[in-house]
Short mmCIF file of C-alpha atoms and ligand atoms in Angstrom, two decimals:
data_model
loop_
_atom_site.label_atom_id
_atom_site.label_comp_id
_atom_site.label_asym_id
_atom_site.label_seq_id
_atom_site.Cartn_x
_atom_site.Cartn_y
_atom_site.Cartn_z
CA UNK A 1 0.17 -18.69 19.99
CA UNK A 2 -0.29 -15.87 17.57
CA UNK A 3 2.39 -16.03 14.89
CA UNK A 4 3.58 -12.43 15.40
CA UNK A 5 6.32 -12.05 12.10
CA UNK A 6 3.03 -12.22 9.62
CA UNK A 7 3.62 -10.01 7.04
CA UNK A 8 1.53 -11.47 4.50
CA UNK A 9 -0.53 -8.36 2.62
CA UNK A 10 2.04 -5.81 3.28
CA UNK A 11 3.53 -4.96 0.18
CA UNK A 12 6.89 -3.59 1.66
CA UNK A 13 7.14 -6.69 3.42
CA UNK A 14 9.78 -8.37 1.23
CA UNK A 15 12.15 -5.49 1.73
CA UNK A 16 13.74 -6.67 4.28
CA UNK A 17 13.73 -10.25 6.43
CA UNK A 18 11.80 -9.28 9.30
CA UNK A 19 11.36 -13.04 10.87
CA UNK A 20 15.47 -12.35 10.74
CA UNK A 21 14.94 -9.24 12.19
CA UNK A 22 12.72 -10.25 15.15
CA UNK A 23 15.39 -12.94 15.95
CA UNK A 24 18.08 -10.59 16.37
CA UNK A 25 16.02 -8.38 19.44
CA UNK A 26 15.37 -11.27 21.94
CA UNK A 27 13.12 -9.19 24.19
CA UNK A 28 10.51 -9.71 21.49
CA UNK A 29 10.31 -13.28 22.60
CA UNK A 30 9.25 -12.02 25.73
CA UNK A 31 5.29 -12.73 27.31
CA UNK A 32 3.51 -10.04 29.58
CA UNK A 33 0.50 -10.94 31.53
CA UNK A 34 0.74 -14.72 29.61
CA UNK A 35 0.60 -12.65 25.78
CA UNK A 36 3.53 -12.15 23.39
CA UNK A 37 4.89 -8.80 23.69
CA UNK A 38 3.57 -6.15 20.89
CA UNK A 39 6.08 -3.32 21.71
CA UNK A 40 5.04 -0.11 20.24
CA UNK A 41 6.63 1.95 22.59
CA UNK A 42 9.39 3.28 20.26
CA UNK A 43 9.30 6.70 20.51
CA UNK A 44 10.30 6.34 24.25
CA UNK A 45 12.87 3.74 23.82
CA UNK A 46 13.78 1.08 21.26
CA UNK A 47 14.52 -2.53 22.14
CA UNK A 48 18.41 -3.56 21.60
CA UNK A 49 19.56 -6.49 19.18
CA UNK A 50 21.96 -9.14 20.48
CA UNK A 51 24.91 -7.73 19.13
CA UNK A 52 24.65 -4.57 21.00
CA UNK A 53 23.59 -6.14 24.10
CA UNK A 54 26.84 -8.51 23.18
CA UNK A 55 29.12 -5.46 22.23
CA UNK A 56 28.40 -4.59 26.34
CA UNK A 57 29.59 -8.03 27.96
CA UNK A 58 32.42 -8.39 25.36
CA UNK A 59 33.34 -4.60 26.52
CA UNK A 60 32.93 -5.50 29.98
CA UNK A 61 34.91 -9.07 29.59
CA UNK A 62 37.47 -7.95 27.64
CA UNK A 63 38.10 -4.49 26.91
CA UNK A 64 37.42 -2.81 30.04
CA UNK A 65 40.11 0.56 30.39
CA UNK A 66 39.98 4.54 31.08
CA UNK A 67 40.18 5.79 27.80
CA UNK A 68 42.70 8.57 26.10
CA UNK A 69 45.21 8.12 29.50
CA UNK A 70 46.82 5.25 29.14
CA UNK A 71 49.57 4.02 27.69
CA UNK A 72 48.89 0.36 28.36
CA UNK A 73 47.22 -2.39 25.82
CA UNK A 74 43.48 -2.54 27.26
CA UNK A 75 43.96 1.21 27.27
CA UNK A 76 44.58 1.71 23.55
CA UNK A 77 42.10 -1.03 22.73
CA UNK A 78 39.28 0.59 24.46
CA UNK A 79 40.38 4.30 23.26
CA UNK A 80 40.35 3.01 19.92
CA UNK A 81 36.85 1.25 20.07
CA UNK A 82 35.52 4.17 21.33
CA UNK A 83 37.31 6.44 18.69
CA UNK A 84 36.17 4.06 16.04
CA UNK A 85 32.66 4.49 17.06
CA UNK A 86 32.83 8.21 16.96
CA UNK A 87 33.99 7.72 13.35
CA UNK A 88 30.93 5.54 12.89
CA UNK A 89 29.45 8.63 13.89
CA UNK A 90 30.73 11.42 11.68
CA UNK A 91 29.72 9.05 8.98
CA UNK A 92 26.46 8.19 9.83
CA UNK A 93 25.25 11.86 10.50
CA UNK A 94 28.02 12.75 6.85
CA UNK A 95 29.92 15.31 9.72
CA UNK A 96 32.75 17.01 8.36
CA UNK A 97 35.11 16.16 10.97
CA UNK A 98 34.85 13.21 13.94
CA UNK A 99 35.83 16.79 16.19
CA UNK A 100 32.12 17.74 15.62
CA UNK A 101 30.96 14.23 17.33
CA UNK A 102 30.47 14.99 21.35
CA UNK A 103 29.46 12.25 23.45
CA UNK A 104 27.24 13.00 26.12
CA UNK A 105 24.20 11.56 27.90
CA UNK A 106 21.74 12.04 25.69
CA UNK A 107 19.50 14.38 23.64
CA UNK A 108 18.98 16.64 26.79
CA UNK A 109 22.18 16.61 27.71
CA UNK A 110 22.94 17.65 24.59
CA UNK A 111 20.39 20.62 24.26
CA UNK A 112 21.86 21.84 27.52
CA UNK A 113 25.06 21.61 26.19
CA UNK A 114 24.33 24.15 23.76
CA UNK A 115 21.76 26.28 25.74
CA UNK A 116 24.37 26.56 28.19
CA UNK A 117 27.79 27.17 26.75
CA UNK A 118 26.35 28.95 23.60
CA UNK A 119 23.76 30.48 25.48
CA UNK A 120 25.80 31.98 28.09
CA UNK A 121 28.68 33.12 25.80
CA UNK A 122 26.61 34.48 23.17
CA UNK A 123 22.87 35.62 24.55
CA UNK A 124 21.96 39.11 25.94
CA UNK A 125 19.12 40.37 27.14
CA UNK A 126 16.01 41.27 24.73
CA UNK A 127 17.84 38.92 22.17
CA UNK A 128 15.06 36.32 21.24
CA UNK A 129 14.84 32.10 20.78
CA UNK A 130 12.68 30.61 18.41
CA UNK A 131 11.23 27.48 19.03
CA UNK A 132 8.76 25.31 17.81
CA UNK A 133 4.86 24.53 19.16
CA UNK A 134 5.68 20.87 19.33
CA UNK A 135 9.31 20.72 21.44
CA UNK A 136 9.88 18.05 23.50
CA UNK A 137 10.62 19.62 27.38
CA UNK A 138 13.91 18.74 26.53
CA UNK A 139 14.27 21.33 23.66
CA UNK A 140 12.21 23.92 25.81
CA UNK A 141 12.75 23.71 29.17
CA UNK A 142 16.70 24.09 28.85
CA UNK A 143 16.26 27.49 26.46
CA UNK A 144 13.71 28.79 29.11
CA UNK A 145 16.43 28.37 31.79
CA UNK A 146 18.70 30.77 29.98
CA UNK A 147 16.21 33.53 28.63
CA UNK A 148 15.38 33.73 32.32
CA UNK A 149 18.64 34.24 33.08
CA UNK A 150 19.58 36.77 30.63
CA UNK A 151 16.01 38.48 30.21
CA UNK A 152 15.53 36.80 26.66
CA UNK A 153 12.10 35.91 25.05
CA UNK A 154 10.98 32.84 23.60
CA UNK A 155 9.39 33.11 20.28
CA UNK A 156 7.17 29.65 19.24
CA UNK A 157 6.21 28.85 15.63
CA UNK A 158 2.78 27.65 15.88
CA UNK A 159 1.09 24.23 14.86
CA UNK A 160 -2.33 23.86 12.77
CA UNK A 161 -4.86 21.68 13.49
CA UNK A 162 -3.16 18.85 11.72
CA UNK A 163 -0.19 19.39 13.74
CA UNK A 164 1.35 20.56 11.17
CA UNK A 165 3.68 24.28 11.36
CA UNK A 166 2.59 27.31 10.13
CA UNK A 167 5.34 27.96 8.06
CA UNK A 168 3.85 31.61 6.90
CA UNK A 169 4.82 32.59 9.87
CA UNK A 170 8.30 32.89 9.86
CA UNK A 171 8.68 35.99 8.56
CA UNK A 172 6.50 37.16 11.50
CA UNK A 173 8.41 35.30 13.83
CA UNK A 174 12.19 35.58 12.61
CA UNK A 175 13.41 39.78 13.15
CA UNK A 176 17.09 41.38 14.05
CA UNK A 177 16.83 40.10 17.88
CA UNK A 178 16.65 36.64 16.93
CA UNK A 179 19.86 34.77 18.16
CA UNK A 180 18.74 31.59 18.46
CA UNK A 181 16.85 28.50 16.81
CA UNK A 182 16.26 24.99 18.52
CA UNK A 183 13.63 22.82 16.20
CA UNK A 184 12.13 19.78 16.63
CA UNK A 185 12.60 17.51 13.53
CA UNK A 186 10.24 15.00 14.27
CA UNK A 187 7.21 15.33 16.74
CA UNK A 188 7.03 12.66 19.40
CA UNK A 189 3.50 13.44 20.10
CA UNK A 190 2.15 14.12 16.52
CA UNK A 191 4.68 12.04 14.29
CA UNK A 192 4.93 15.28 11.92
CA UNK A 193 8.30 15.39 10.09
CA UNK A 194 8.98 19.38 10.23
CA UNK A 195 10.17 20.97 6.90
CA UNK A 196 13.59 22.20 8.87
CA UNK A 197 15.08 22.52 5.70
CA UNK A 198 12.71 25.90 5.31
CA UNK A 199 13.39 26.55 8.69
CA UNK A 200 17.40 26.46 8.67
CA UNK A 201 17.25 28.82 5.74
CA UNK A 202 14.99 31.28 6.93
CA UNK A 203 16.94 31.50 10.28
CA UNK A 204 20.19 31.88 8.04
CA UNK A 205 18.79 35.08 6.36
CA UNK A 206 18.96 36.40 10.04
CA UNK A 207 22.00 34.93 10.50
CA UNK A 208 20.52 32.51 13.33
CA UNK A 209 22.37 29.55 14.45
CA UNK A 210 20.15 26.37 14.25
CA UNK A 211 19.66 23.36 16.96
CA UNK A 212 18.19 20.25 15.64
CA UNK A 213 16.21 17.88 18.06
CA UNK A 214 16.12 14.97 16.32
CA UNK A 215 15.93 12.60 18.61
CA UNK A 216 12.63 10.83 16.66
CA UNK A 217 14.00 11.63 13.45
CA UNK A 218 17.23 9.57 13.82
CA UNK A 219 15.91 6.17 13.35
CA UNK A 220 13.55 6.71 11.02
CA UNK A 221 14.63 8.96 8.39
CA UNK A 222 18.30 9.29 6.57
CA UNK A 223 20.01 12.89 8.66
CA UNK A 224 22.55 14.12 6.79
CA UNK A 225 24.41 17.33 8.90
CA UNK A 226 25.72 18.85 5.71
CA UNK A 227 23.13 19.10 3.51
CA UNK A 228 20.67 20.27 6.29
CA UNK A 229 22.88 22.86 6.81
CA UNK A 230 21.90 22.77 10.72
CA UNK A 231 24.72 24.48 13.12
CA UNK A 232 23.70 21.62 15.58
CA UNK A 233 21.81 18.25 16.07
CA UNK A 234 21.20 15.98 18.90
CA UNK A 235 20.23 12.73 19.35
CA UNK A 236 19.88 10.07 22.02
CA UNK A 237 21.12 6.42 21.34
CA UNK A 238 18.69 4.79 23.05
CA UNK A 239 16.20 5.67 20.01
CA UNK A 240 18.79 4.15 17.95
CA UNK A 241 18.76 0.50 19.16
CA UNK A 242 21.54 1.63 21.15
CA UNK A 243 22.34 1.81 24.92
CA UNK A 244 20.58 4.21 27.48
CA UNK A 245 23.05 6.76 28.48
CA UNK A 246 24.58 7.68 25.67
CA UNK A 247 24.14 10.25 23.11
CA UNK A 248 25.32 13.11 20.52
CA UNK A 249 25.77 16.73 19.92
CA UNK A 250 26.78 17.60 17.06
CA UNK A 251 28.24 20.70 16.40
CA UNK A 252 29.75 22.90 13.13
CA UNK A 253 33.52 22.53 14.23
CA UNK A 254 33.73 26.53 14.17
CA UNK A 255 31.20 26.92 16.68
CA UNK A 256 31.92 24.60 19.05
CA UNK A 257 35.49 25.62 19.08
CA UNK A 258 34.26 29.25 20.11
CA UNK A 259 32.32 27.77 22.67
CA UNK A 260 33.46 27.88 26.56
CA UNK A 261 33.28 24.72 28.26
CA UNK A 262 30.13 23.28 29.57
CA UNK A 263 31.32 20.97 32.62
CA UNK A 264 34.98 21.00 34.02
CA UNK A 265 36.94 18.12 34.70
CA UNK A 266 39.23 15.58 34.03
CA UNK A 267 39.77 14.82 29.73
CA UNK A 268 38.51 18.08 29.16
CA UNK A 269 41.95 20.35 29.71
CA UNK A 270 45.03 21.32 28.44
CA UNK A 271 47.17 22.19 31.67
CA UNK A 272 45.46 23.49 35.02
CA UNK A 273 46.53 25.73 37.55
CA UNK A 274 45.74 26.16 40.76
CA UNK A 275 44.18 29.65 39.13
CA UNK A 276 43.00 29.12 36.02
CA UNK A 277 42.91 25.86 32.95
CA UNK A 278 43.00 25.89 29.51
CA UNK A 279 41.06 23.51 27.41
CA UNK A 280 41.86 20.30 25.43
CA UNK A 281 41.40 20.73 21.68
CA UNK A 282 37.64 19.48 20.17
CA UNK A 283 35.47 17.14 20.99
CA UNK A 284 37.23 16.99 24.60
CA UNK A 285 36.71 20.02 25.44
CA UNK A 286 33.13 18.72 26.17
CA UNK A 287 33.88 15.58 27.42
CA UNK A 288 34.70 16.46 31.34
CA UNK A 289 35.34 13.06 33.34
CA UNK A 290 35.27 9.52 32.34
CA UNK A 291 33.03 8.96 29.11
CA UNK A 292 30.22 6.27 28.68
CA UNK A 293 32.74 4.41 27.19
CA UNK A 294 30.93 0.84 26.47
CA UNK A 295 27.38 2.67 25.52
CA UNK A 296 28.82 4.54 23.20
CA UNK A 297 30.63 1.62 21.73
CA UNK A 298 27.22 -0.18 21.93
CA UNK A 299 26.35 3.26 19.97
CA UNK A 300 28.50 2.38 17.04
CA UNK A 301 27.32 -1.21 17.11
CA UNK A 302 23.70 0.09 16.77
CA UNK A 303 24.28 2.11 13.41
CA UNK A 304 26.85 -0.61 12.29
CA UNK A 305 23.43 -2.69 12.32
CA UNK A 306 21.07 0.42 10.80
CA UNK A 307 23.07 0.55 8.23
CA UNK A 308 23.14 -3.12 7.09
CA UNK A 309 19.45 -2.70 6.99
CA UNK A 310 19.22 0.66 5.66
CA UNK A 311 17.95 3.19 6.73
CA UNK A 312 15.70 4.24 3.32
CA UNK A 313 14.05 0.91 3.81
CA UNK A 314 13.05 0.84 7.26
CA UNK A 315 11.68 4.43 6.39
CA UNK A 316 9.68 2.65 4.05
CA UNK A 317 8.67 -0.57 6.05
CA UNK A 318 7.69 1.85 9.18
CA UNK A 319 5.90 3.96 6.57
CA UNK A 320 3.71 1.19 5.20
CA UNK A 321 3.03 0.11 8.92
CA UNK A 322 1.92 3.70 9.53
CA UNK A 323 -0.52 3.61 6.47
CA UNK A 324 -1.81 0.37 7.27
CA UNK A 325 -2.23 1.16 11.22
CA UNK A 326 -3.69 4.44 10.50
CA UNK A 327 -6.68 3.54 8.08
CA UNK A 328 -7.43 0.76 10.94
CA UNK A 329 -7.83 3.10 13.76
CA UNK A 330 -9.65 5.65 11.60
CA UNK A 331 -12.67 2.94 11.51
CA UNK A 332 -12.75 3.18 14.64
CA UNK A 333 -15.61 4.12 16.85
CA UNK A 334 -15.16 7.90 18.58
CA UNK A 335 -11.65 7.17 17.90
CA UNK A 336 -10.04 10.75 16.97
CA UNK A 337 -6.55 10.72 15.82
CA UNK A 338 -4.09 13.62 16.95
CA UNK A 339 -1.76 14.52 14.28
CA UNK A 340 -2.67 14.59 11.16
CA UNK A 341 -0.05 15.90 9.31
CA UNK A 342 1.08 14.72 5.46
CA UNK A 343 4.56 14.12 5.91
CA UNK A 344 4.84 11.34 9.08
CA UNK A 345 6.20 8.95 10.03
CA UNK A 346 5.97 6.02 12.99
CA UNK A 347 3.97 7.62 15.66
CA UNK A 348 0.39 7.62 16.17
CA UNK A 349 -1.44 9.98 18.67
CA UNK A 350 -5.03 9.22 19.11
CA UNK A 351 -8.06 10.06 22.14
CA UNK A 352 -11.51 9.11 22.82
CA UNK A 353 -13.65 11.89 23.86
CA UNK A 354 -14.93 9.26 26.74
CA UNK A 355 -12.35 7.09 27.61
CA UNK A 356 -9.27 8.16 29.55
CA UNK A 357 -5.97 7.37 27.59
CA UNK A 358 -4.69 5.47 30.63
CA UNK A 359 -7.40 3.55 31.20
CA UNK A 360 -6.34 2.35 27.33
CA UNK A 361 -3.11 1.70 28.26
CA UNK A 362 -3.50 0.23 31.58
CA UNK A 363 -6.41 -2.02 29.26
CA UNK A 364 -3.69 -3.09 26.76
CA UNK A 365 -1.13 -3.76 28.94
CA UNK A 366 -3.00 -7.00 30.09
CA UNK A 367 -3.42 -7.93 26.25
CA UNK A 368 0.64 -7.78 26.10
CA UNK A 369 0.44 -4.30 24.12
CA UNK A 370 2.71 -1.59 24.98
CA UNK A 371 1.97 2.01 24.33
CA UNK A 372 2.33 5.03 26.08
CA UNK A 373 -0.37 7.34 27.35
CA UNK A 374 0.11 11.10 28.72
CA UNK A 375 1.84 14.25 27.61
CA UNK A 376 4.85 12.47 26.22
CA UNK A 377 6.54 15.31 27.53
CA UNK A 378 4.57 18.10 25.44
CA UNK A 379 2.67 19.77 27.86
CA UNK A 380 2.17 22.91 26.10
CA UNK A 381 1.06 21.06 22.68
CA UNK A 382 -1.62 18.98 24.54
CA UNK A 383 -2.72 22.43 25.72
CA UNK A 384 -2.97 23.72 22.00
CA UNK A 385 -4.91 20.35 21.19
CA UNK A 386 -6.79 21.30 24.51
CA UNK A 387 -6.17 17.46 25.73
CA UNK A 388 -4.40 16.37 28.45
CA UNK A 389 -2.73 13.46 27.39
CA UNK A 390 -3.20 11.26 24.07
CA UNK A 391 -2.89 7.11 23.56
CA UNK A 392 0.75 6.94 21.52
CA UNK A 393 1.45 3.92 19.48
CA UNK A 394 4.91 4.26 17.79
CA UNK A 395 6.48 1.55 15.50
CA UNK A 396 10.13 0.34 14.51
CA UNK A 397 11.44 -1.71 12.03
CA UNK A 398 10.66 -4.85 14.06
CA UNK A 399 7.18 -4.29 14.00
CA UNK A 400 4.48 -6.06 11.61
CA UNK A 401 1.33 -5.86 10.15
CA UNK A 402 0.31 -8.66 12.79
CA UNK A 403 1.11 -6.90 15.64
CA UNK A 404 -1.00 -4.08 14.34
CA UNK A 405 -3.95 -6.00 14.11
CA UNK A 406 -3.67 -7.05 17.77
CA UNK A 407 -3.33 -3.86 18.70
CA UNK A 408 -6.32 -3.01 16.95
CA UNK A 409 -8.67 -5.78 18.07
CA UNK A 410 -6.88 -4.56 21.74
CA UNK A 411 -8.45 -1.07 21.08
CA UNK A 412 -11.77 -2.64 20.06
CA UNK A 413 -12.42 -4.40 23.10
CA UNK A 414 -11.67 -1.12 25.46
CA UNK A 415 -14.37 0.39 23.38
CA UNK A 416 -16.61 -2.55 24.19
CA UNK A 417 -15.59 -2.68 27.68
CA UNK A 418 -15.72 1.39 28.44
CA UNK A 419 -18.94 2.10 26.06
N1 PMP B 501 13.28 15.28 22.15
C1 PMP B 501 12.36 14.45 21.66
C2 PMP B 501 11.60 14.83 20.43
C3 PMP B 501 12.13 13.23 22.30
O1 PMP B 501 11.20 12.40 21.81
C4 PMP B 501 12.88 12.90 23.44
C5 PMP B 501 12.66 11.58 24.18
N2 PMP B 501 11.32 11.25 24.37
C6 PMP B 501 13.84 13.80 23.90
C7 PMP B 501 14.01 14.99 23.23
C8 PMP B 501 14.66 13.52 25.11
O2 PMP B 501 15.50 12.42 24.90
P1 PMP B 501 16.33 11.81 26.10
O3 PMP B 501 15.37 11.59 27.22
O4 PMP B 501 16.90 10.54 25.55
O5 PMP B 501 17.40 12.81 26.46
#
């Protein structure tokens, strides 16, 4: 069998123990088809180490209460693990306040949160979004629901042909009706890490609240709230090495308390009426009903185990794995890659002008490689490519040089095979 924790030549190799590493995520023990798994399906999901999956049971076995109601002991212990891992979130994203941490699903849930409740309270018609060329559906979709609503226009920054954003732009694009900006950090598609620093402060001139969407920036690059300056960030744990089903808005404490509820509920009053409510005090006033309490304790066990590796030097492991995977596909025959840009990190796009992505993934898939082939949820940025779908190989800090190399010699035989 193909020792798959070969590091040997990669020069950020020693940086951290990735045998150790590989060990801790036992899915990547795992054969498909009768091959070791390569998973480099990251950008749609990471795998989960044992102590996450763990934190779940041990929830489950032992811990298992409604939180904030109770007065009784499995009550308060749960409450308090899921309080502590909000803390674990305020100081992972360096929030001023664990009132600016609101669980929710996800990263969509989270974009609707704000789309909605901001949205609503805030938008009139003729006012304008801006928005980037390379959003996610999630960080379209939900702003197109409320422009339509309130008669609004939708304002895009566009890409180059590097898949890069045209940043000269922005004066054109920013004016007086802008009330709104939701920005992807990092592309899913392309792998481009957006300046959003630039972006934050040009919306600021115009006074223009900004959303971050950074749910493929998260795991890959340090996100610090307060020095980006951002009004509001989401992110989905599952990209984390976290549980599905749980994820994070956060919000600047002023804004969110001028913000009207999103959904109604249980948790997320003060006293009720058979007329009217008023709300419970931040963050559950956006917490209607009974939480995803053991995710997003499985959350906090997730960055509890980001942190111990760091997340500067998985940036730099994933980065060398990005160098080192790119320059291999590049050799490749009528292989074109799809996002170019300078500043990447951990995805990588690419097409054939002959073969059909799927028929690469369906191809790999029997060699025990994962990837993902189609939009990746970027319709309107294939369109701007004028592709329909792209090959997407996306790494994490489990990933090796060795797995690479199978994934290459997997590409090399579809061009044999589809020549
Ligand atoms: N934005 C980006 C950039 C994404 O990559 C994804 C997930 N592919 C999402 C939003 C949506 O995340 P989720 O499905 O976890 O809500």
């Amino acid at each position: 069998m193909t020792n798959r924790t070969e590091t040997s030549g990669m020069p950020e190799a020693g940086i951290f123990n990735i045998e150790k590493i590989r060990n801790d995520f036992p899915i990547l023990s795992k054969t498909i088809h009768g091959k070791p798994l390569v998973y480099l399906d990251n950008a749609a999901t990471t795998q989960k180490p044992q102590i996450v999956i763990d934190s779940l049971v041990e929830y489950y076995t032992s811990m298992n209460a409604n939180v904030h109601r109770g007065v009784h002991h499995l009550s308060e212990v749960s409450t308090k693990a899921f309080e502590d891992s909000r803390i674990k979130i305020k100081n992972f994203l360096n929030a001023n306040s664990d009132k600016e941490i609101i669980f929710t699903r996800g990263t969509t849930e989270s974009i609707n949160l704000v789309a909605s409740s901001y949205g609503r309270a805030n938008f009139k018609a003729g006012d304008e979004i801006v928005v980037t060329a390379m959003e996610h559906h999630s960080n379209l979709v939900p702003w197109q629901l409320i422009a339509k609503e309130k008669n609004m226009t939708i304002k895009v920054i566009p890409v180059d042909d590097n898949g890069e954003l045209i940043l000269n732009e922005l004066e054109n694009i920013f004016s007086e009706k802008t009330k709104f900006a939701a920005i992807n950090f990092v592309s899913n598609s392309l792998g481009t890490i957006n300046d959003v620093k630039k972006i934050i402060e040009t919306a600021h001139q115009y006074n223009v609240p900004v959303l971050l969407d950074a749910a493929q920036a998260i795991n890959h690059l340090p996100v610090d709230v307060q020095k980006l300056d951002c009004e509001f960030l989401a992110f989905s744990g599952h990209k984390l090495y976290g549980p599905t089903g749980i994820g994070v808005l956060y919000g600047k404490e002023k804004l969110l308390d001028a913000m009207p509820p999103f959904m109604g509920g249980g948790d997320m009053i003060a006293r009720v009426t058979y007329n009217e409510s008023t709300y419970n005090e931040l963050p559950y006033k956006f917490e209607a009903g009974t939480s995803n309490i053991a995710d997003a304790i499985g959350l906090g066990v997730a960055i509890d185990y980001v942190e111990q590796m760091g997340i500067e030097k998985i940036a730099m492991y994933e980065n060398s794995l990005l160098e080192y995977a790119t320059a291999q596909l590049q050799k490749l025959d009528g292989l074109k890659i799809i996002g170019t840009a300078k500043n990447k990190c951990a995805v990588i796009s690419f097409i054939f002008d002959t073969i059909h992505p799927h028929d690469v993934g369906t191809f790999l898939d029997f060699e025990g490689i994962a990837i993902r082939t189609g939009h990746h949820c970027t319709q309107p940025l294939m369109h701007r490519f004028g592709i329909p779908a792209t090959s997407r190989a996306s790494f994490a800090m489990y990933n090796t040089k060795d797995e690479i190399d199978i994934l290459i010699n997997g590409v090399k035989k579809v061009i044999e095979v589809f020549k």
